[in-house]
mmCIF file of C-alpha atoms in Angstrom:
data_model
loop_
_atom_site.group_PDB
_atom_site.id
_atom_site.type_symbol
_atom_site.label_atom_id
_atom_site.label_comp_id
_atom_site.label_asym_id
_atom_site.label_seq_id
_atom_site.Cartn_x
_atom_site.Cartn_y
_atom_site.Cartn_z
ATOM 1 C CA UNK A 1 157.713 87.386 124.273
ATOM 2 C CA UNK A 2 159.528 85.416 121.566
ATOM 3 C CA UNK A 3 157.977 82.676 120.042
ATOM 4 C CA UNK A 4 161.827 81.226 118.993
ATOM 5 C CA UNK A 5 165.495 82.722 118.704
ATOM 6 C CA UNK A 6 167.090 80.673 116.139
ATOM 7 C CA UNK A 7 171.245 80.774 116.440
ATOM 8 C CA UNK A 8 173.129 81.274 113.885
ATOM 9 C CA UNK A 9 175.972 78.715 115.253
ATOM 10 C CA UNK A 10 177.466 79.659 111.396
ATOM 11 C CA UNK A 11 180.805 81.486 110.337
ATOM 12 C CA UNK A 12 182.163 80.986 113.220
ATOM 13 C CA UNK A 13 185.563 80.725 110.906
ATOM 14 C CA UNK A 14 186.344 82.358 107.486
ATOM 15 C CA UNK A 15 188.438 83.440 104.633
ATOM 16 C CA UNK A 16 188.799 86.251 106.121
ATOM 17 C CA UNK A 17 190.918 85.112 108.711
ATOM 18 C CA UNK A 18 194.259 84.492 107.936
ATOM 19 C CA UNK A 19 194.619 80.238 109.098
ATOM 20 C CA UNK A 20 191.923 77.743 107.637
ATOM 21 C CA UNK A 21 189.205 77.143 109.958
ATOM 22 C CA UNK A 22 185.483 75.343 110.340
ATOM 23 C CA UNK A 23 182.636 77.120 109.633
ATOM 24 C CA UNK A 24 180.394 75.421 112.308
ATOM 25 C CA UNK A 25 182.688 73.376 114.919
ATOM 26 C CA UNK A 26 180.688 71.623 117.869
ATOM 27 C CA UNK A 27 183.194 71.683 119.826
ATOM 28 C CA UNK A 28 186.525 73.421 120.451
ATOM 29 C CA UNK A 29 189.751 71.857 118.867
ATOM 30 C CA UNK A 30 192.962 71.501 120.112
ATOM 31 C CA UNK A 31 193.981 74.656 117.735
ATOM 32 C CA UNK A 32 192.281 77.322 120.080
ATOM 33 C CA UNK A 33 193.993 78.565 122.553
ATOM 34 C CA UNK A 34 192.453 81.601 123.603
ATOM 35 C CA UNK A 35 189.362 82.083 125.713
ATOM 36 C CA UNK A 36 187.527 84.071 122.275
ATOM 37 C CA UNK A 37 189.327 81.053 120.126
ATOM 38 C CA UNK A 38 187.232 78.681 122.535
ATOM 39 C CA UNK A 39 183.831 80.020 122.363
ATOM 40 C CA UNK A 40 183.764 80.236 119.124
ATOM 41 C CA UNK A 41 181.687 76.556 118.400
ATOM 42 C CA UNK A 42 178.362 75.064 118.776
ATOM 43 C CA UNK A 43 178.328 73.482 122.058
ATOM 44 C CA UNK A 44 179.555 77.176 123.776
ATOM 45 C CA UNK A 45 177.713 79.010 121.946
ATOM 46 C CA UNK A 46 174.683 77.328 122.852
ATOM 47 C CA UNK A 47 176.206 76.900 126.320
ATOM 48 C CA UNK A 48 176.639 80.706 126.778
ATOM 49 C CA UNK A 49 172.485 81.421 125.780
ATOM 50 C CA UNK A 50 171.378 78.730 128.204
ATOM 51 C CA UNK A 51 173.619 80.552 131.295
ATOM 52 C CA UNK A 52 172.342 83.774 130.412
ATOM 53 C CA UNK A 53 168.918 82.275 130.924
ATOM 54 C CA UNK A 54 167.271 81.389 127.047
ATOM 55 C CA UNK A 55 164.747 79.212 127.408
ATOM 56 C CA UNK A 56 165.910 75.712 125.943
ATOM 57 C CA UNK A 57 162.251 75.079 124.710
ATOM 58 C CA UNK A 58 162.664 78.255 122.750
ATOM 59 C CA UNK A 59 166.254 77.777 121.328
ATOM 60 C CA UNK A 60 166.756 76.491 117.360
ATOM 61 C CA UNK A 61 170.410 75.536 116.657
ATOM 62 C CA UNK A 62 171.062 77.055 113.271
ATOM 63 C CA UNK A 63 173.463 74.274 111.055
ATOM 64 C CA UNK A 64 174.504 75.800 108.313
ATOM 65 C CA UNK A 65 174.276 73.780 104.814
ATOM 66 C CA UNK A 66 177.000 74.677 103.143
ATOM 67 C CA UNK A 67 181.092 75.233 103.763
ATOM 68 C CA UNK A 68 183.629 78.377 103.883
ATOM 69 C CA UNK A 69 186.532 78.082 101.493
ATOM 70 C CA UNK A 70 190.182 79.255 101.948
ATOM 71 C CA UNK A 71 193.676 79.309 99.267
ATOM 72 C CA UNK A 72 196.235 77.539 100.798
ATOM 73 C CA UNK A 73 199.405 79.150 100.899
ATOM 74 C CA UNK A 74 201.013 75.666 100.967
ATOM 75 C CA UNK A 75 199.455 72.956 99.607
ATOM 76 C CA UNK A 76 201.302 70.318 102.132
ATOM 77 C CA UNK A 77 199.496 71.945 104.659
ATOM 78 C CA UNK A 78 196.102 71.446 104.652
ATOM 79 C CA UNK A 79 195.050 70.665 108.372
ATOM 80 C CA UNK A 80 192.250 73.199 109.913
ATOM 81 C CA UNK A 81 194.669 76.172 111.623
ATOM 82 C CA UNK A 82 197.113 75.694 107.940
ATOM 83 C CA UNK A 83 198.131 79.315 106.684
ATOM 84 C CA UNK A 84 195.674 80.354 104.004
ATOM 85 C CA UNK A 85 195.766 83.307 102.015
ATOM 86 C CA UNK A 86 192.413 84.489 100.517
ATOM 87 C CA UNK A 87 188.999 82.760 100.035
ATOM 88 C CA UNK A 88 188.646 79.684 98.084
ATOM 89 C CA UNK A 89 187.538 79.708 94.461
ATOM 90 C CA UNK A 90 183.308 80.582 94.010
ATOM 91 C CA UNK A 91 181.712 77.347 92.790
ATOM 92 C CA UNK A 92 179.574 76.527 89.782
ATOM 93 C CA UNK A 93 176.261 77.159 91.042
ATOM 94 C CA UNK A 94 176.954 79.891 94.147
ATOM 95 C CA UNK A 95 179.739 82.321 92.195
ATOM 96 C CA UNK A 96 180.720 83.618 95.014
ATOM 97 C CA UNK A 97 184.381 82.990 96.151
ATOM 98 C CA UNK A 98 184.971 81.980 99.793
ATOM 99 C CA UNK A 99 181.378 80.231 100.062
ATOM 100 C CA UNK A 100 180.374 76.206 98.585
ATOM 101 C CA UNK A 101 176.763 74.652 98.846
ATOM 102 C CA UNK A 102 177.338 71.388 100.123
ATOM 103 C CA UNK A 103 175.718 70.294 96.609
ATOM 104 C CA UNK A 104 178.941 72.027 94.958
ATOM 105 C CA UNK A 105 180.936 70.066 97.906
ATOM 106 C CA UNK A 106 179.685 66.504 97.538
ATOM 107 C CA UNK A 107 180.102 67.022 93.927
ATOM 108 C CA UNK A 108 184.102 68.079 94.740
ATOM 109 C CA UNK A 109 184.582 64.899 96.500
ATOM 110 C CA UNK A 110 182.625 62.063 94.423
ATOM 111 C CA UNK A 111 184.234 63.568 91.044
ATOM 112 C CA UNK A 112 186.705 65.710 91.347
ATOM 113 C CA UNK A 113 188.981 63.184 93.731
ATOM 114 C CA UNK A 114 188.833 65.878 96.905
ATOM 115 C CA UNK A 115 190.346 64.379 100.319
ATOM 116 C CA UNK A 116 188.160 63.860 102.804
ATOM 117 C CA UNK A 117 188.669 64.162 106.230
ATOM 118 C CA UNK A 118 186.947 64.193 109.773
ATOM 119 C CA UNK A 119 188.243 66.385 113.103
ATOM 120 C CA UNK A 120 187.633 64.389 115.972
ATOM 121 C CA UNK A 121 188.348 67.104 118.362
ATOM 122 C CA UNK A 122 185.647 69.263 116.819
ATOM 123 C CA UNK A 123 183.097 66.754 115.282
ATOM 124 C CA UNK A 124 182.957 68.408 111.583
ATOM 125 C CA UNK A 125 184.541 67.279 108.386
ATOM 126 C CA UNK A 126 186.582 69.264 106.195
ATOM 127 C CA UNK A 127 188.509 68.867 102.715
ATOM 128 C CA UNK A 128 190.950 69.734 100.372
ATOM 129 C CA UNK A 129 192.564 69.214 96.972
ATOM 130 C CA UNK A 130 195.638 70.789 95.502
ATOM 131 C CA UNK A 131 195.969 74.307 97.218
ATOM 132 C CA UNK A 132 191.751 74.250 98.146
ATOM 133 C CA UNK A 133 190.078 73.556 100.969
ATOM 134 C CA UNK A 134 186.835 73.511 102.388
ATOM 135 C CA UNK A 135 185.207 73.123 106.610
ATOM 136 C CA UNK A 136 181.634 72.093 106.014
ATOM 137 C CA UNK A 137 178.745 69.899 107.501
ATOM 138 C CA UNK A 138 177.951 66.824 106.126
ATOM 139 C CA UNK A 139 175.369 63.655 107.102
ATOM 140 C CA UNK A 140 177.649 62.934 109.870
ATOM 141 C CA UNK A 141 178.190 65.962 111.381
ATOM 142 C CA UNK A 142 174.686 66.998 110.956
ATOM 143 C CA UNK A 143 173.392 63.752 113.170
ATOM 144 C CA UNK A 144 175.939 64.868 115.584
ATOM 145 C CA UNK A 145 174.015 68.030 115.914
ATOM 146 C CA UNK A 146 170.646 66.463 115.889
ATOM 147 C CA UNK A 147 171.944 64.270 119.204
ATOM 148 C CA UNK A 148 172.858 67.669 120.270
ATOM 149 C CA UNK A 149 169.743 69.410 119.798
ATOM 150 C CA UNK A 150 167.514 66.904 121.800
ATOM 151 C CA UNK A 151 170.400 66.009 124.843
ATOM 152 C CA UNK A 152 170.175 69.554 125.101
ATOM 153 C CA UNK A 153 166.171 69.763 124.899
ATOM 154 C CA UNK A 154 166.588 72.389 122.555
ATOM 155 C CA UNK A 155 163.354 73.613 120.427
ATOM 156 C CA UNK A 156 164.584 72.120 117.299
ATOM 157 C CA UNK A 157 166.208 74.033 114.155
ATOM 158 C CA UNK A 158 166.384 76.073 111.240
ATOM 159 C CA UNK A 159 169.087 75.301 108.002
ATOM 160 C CA UNK A 160 170.673 78.151 105.951
ATOM 161 C CA UNK A 161 169.992 76.997 103.703
ATOM 162 C CA UNK A 162 167.999 74.289 101.884
ATOM 163 C CA UNK A 163 169.130 75.409 97.806
ATOM 164 C CA UNK A 164 172.744 74.839 98.628
ATOM 165 C CA UNK A 165 171.811 70.639 99.724
ATOM 166 C CA UNK A 166 171.922 68.248 97.110
ATOM 167 C CA UNK A 167 168.365 68.490 95.964
ATOM 168 C CA UNK A 168 169.038 67.168 92.512
ATOM 169 C CA UNK A 169 170.594 63.796 94.401
ATOM 170 C CA UNK A 170 173.653 64.091 92.189
ATOM 171 C CA UNK A 171 175.871 63.020 95.003
ATOM 172 C CA UNK A 172 172.854 60.226 96.023
ATOM 173 C CA UNK A 173 170.223 60.788 98.121
ATOM 174 C CA UNK A 174 167.855 64.119 97.328
ATOM 175 C CA UNK A 175 167.828 66.808 99.987
ATOM 176 C CA UNK A 176 170.597 64.284 101.693
ATOM 177 C CA UNK A 177 171.452 66.534 104.422
ATOM 178 C CA UNK A 178 167.833 67.991 105.235
ATOM 179 C CA UNK A 179 166.999 64.023 105.094
ATOM 180 C CA UNK A 180 169.607 63.022 107.377
ATOM 181 C CA UNK A 181 168.710 65.874 109.827
ATOM 182 C CA UNK A 182 165.016 65.542 109.874
ATOM 183 C CA UNK A 183 165.594 61.587 110.690
ATOM 184 C CA UNK A 184 167.724 62.942 113.539
ATOM 185 C CA UNK A 185 165.671 64.872 114.927
ATOM 186 C CA UNK A 186 163.029 62.163 114.776
ATOM 187 C CA UNK A 187 164.167 59.357 116.375
ATOM 188 C CA UNK A 188 165.312 58.834 120.285
ATOM 189 C CA UNK A 189 168.880 57.875 119.489
ATOM 190 C CA UNK A 190 170.936 58.051 116.311
ATOM 191 C CA UNK A 191 174.266 56.830 115.663
ATOM 192 C CA UNK A 192 176.645 58.128 112.570
ATOM 193 C CA UNK A 193 178.211 55.250 110.201
ATOM 194 C CA UNK A 194 180.560 52.502 111.271
ATOM 195 C CA UNK A 195 182.926 51.216 108.909
ATOM 196 C CA UNK A 196 184.074 47.125 109.058
ATOM 197 C CA UNK A 197 187.661 48.137 110.208
ATOM 198 C CA UNK A 198 187.844 50.862 112.815
ATOM 199 C CA UNK A 199 188.509 54.602 111.760
ATOM 200 C CA UNK A 200 192.145 54.731 111.215
ATOM 201 C CA UNK A 201 193.816 58.127 112.125
ATOM 202 C CA UNK A 202 196.312 60.387 110.452
ATOM 203 C CA UNK A 203 198.018 64.097 111.786
ATOM 204 C CA UNK A 204 197.945 67.301 109.488
ATOM 205 C CA UNK A 205 201.873 67.056 108.688
ATOM 206 C CA UNK A 206 202.740 70.464 110.264
ATOM 207 C CA UNK A 207 199.970 70.691 112.915
ATOM 208 C CA UNK A 208 200.690 67.577 114.955
ATOM 209 C CA UNK A 209 199.258 69.418 117.553
ATOM 210 C CA UNK A 210 195.822 71.070 115.998
ATOM 211 C CA UNK A 211 194.004 67.943 115.075
ATOM 212 C CA UNK A 212 193.165 63.927 114.587
ATOM 213 C CA UNK A 213 191.864 63.560 110.676
ATOM 214 C CA UNK A 214 190.515 61.009 108.829
ATOM 215 C CA UNK A 215 190.215 60.362 105.373
ATOM 216 C CA UNK A 216 189.017 58.967 102.322
ATOM 217 C CA UNK A 217 186.239 59.037 103.397
ATOM 218 C CA UNK A 218 186.056 57.125 106.521
ATOM 219 C CA UNK A 219 183.998 57.873 109.512
ATOM 220 C CA UNK A 220 184.524 58.433 113.411
ATOM 221 C CA UNK A 221 182.764 55.486 114.515
ATOM 222 C CA UNK A 222 181.982 56.445 118.113
ATOM 223 C CA UNK A 223 178.867 58.779 119.685
ATOM 224 C CA UNK A 224 178.117 61.199 122.407
ATOM 225 C CA UNK A 225 176.209 59.268 124.940
ATOM 226 C CA UNK A 226 175.597 61.950 127.474
ATOM 227 C CA UNK A 227 174.691 65.594 127.944
ATOM 228 C CA UNK A 228 178.204 67.615 128.553
ATOM 229 C CA UNK A 229 178.612 68.038 133.250
ATOM 230 C CA UNK A 230 180.558 69.614 135.048
ATOM 231 C CA UNK A 231 181.461 66.766 137.209
ATOM 232 C CA UNK A 232 180.207 63.130 134.955
ATOM 233 C CA UNK A 233 182.250 60.227 135.257
ATOM 234 C CA UNK A 234 185.311 58.600 137.470
ATOM 235 C CA UNK A 235 187.493 61.818 136.517
ATOM 236 C CA UNK A 236 187.485 65.485 136.113
ATOM 237 C CA UNK A 237 189.129 67.707 134.052
ATOM 238 C CA UNK A 238 192.501 70.026 134.051
ATOM 239 C CA UNK A 239 193.620 70.377 130.622
ATOM 240 C CA UNK A 240 192.276 69.892 127.326
ATOM 241 C CA UNK A 241 192.645 66.787 125.489
ATOM 242 C CA UNK A 242 190.903 62.916 125.206
ATOM 243 C CA UNK A 243 191.274 60.387 128.425
ATOM 244 C CA UNK A 244 190.034 57.349 128.607
ATOM 245 C CA UNK A 245 187.505 56.206 131.574
ATOM 246 C CA UNK A 246 190.229 54.361 133.808
ATOM 247 C CA UNK A 247 187.392 51.472 134.563
ATOM 248 C CA UNK A 248 186.281 50.951 131.155
ATOM 249 C CA UNK A 249 187.626 51.122 128.287
ATOM 250 C CA UNK A 250 185.276 51.254 126.150
ATOM 251 C CA UNK A 251 184.891 54.918 127.382
ATOM 252 C CA UNK A 252 186.432 58.191 127.356
ATOM 253 C CA UNK A 253 185.869 61.726 127.207
ATOM 254 C CA UNK A 254 186.843 64.636 125.672
ATOM 255 C CA UNK A 255 188.244 67.801 128.172
ATOM 256 C CA UNK A 256 187.244 70.989 127.210
ATOM 257 C CA UNK A 257 188.370 73.138 130.214
ATOM 258 C CA UNK A 258 187.102 72.306 133.369
ATOM 259 C CA UNK A 259 183.990 70.668 130.948
ATOM 260 C CA UNK A 260 184.052 67.257 130.324
ATOM 261 C CA UNK A 261 182.242 65.335 126.992
ATOM 262 C CA UNK A 262 181.099 61.447 127.513
ATOM 263 C CA UNK A 263 181.531 59.199 124.680
ATOM 264 C CA UNK A 264 181.239 55.778 124.571
ATOM 265 C CA UNK A 265 182.541 53.367 122.150
ATOM 266 C CA UNK A 266 180.296 50.945 119.763
ATOM 267 C CA UNK A 267 179.891 47.393 121.280
ATOM 268 C CA UNK A 268 183.030 45.089 121.373
ATOM 269 C CA UNK A 269 185.565 48.322 120.842
ATOM 270 C CA UNK A 270 188.022 49.947 122.917
ATOM 271 C CA UNK A 271 188.982 53.590 122.253
ATOM 272 C CA UNK A 272 193.006 53.606 121.731
ATOM 273 C CA UNK A 273 194.958 56.426 123.355
ATOM 274 C CA UNK A 274 197.375 56.157 120.335
ATOM 275 C CA UNK A 275 194.929 56.586 117.575
ATOM 276 C CA UNK A 276 192.656 58.994 119.639
ATOM 277 C CA UNK A 277 189.743 56.129 118.420
ATOM 278 C CA UNK A 278 188.035 53.374 118.456
ATOM 279 C CA UNK A 279 189.647 49.883 117.836
ATOM 280 C CA UNK A 280 189.573 46.284 118.454
ATOM 281 C CA UNK A 281 190.571 44.741 122.022
ATOM 282 C CA UNK A 282 193.309 43.617 120.919
ATOM 283 C CA UNK A 283 194.995 46.082 119.775
ATOM 284 C CA UNK A 284 194.458 48.160 122.473
ATOM 285 C CA UNK A 285 196.940 48.048 125.713
ATOM 286 C CA UNK A 286 193.524 48.512 128.228
#
């Protein structure tokens, strides 16, 4: 007779592996080839518990306020799935190799000029500089996870842990992740930050199949608008990847096996298959 089940949906990848991987991806990525690999994400974890009979109203999704870091074998190979030679360097506050609190990560981004990237398949950020690499959650990804919690009707969330948030506000707002997450859970509809220009996409040099990313602090400009179903929309999933709605260019889908995730571009934008992101209509063949 449990009151709540706290699902620790993090540490799904880390420096114990031989390639870089995100600590807590929302969805599977294109590098996830095996059935086991396709289960190492938030969506698959929550879906499994629900299929096994766990009541959604008793399930709390765990969200990490830290990242798992790696030391790259090749500084020019820095995407998700890049060869790694061990844990990343310890941070100035947590003193643990292979682990960086969000407060340490945001300072590296802001003051040490680390490169920020966004993985469109897994819907999470990562960052790198020289031979150091970290996969973590930021304000955008915790907003998406707040949306996920509400769409699946879960009880709520738990975080690990608030002392690794930016509690001094050195990078901006104090407790930036916790504040953003709370706002996301309070409101009925939450959207991610948009830029004045549509996001541009660049693909990791040595892993073209692995991830589409946005760099230098740009953000994904579309959000999921419906829960996952087996057969939503006018098309069905037969392979993993992105597909545009044949009847509405502002809608698109991400297929994960036979499961489809439905998305909607912001008003006035179309989904551009050439860059796997939303773009101005005049730049899109539709």
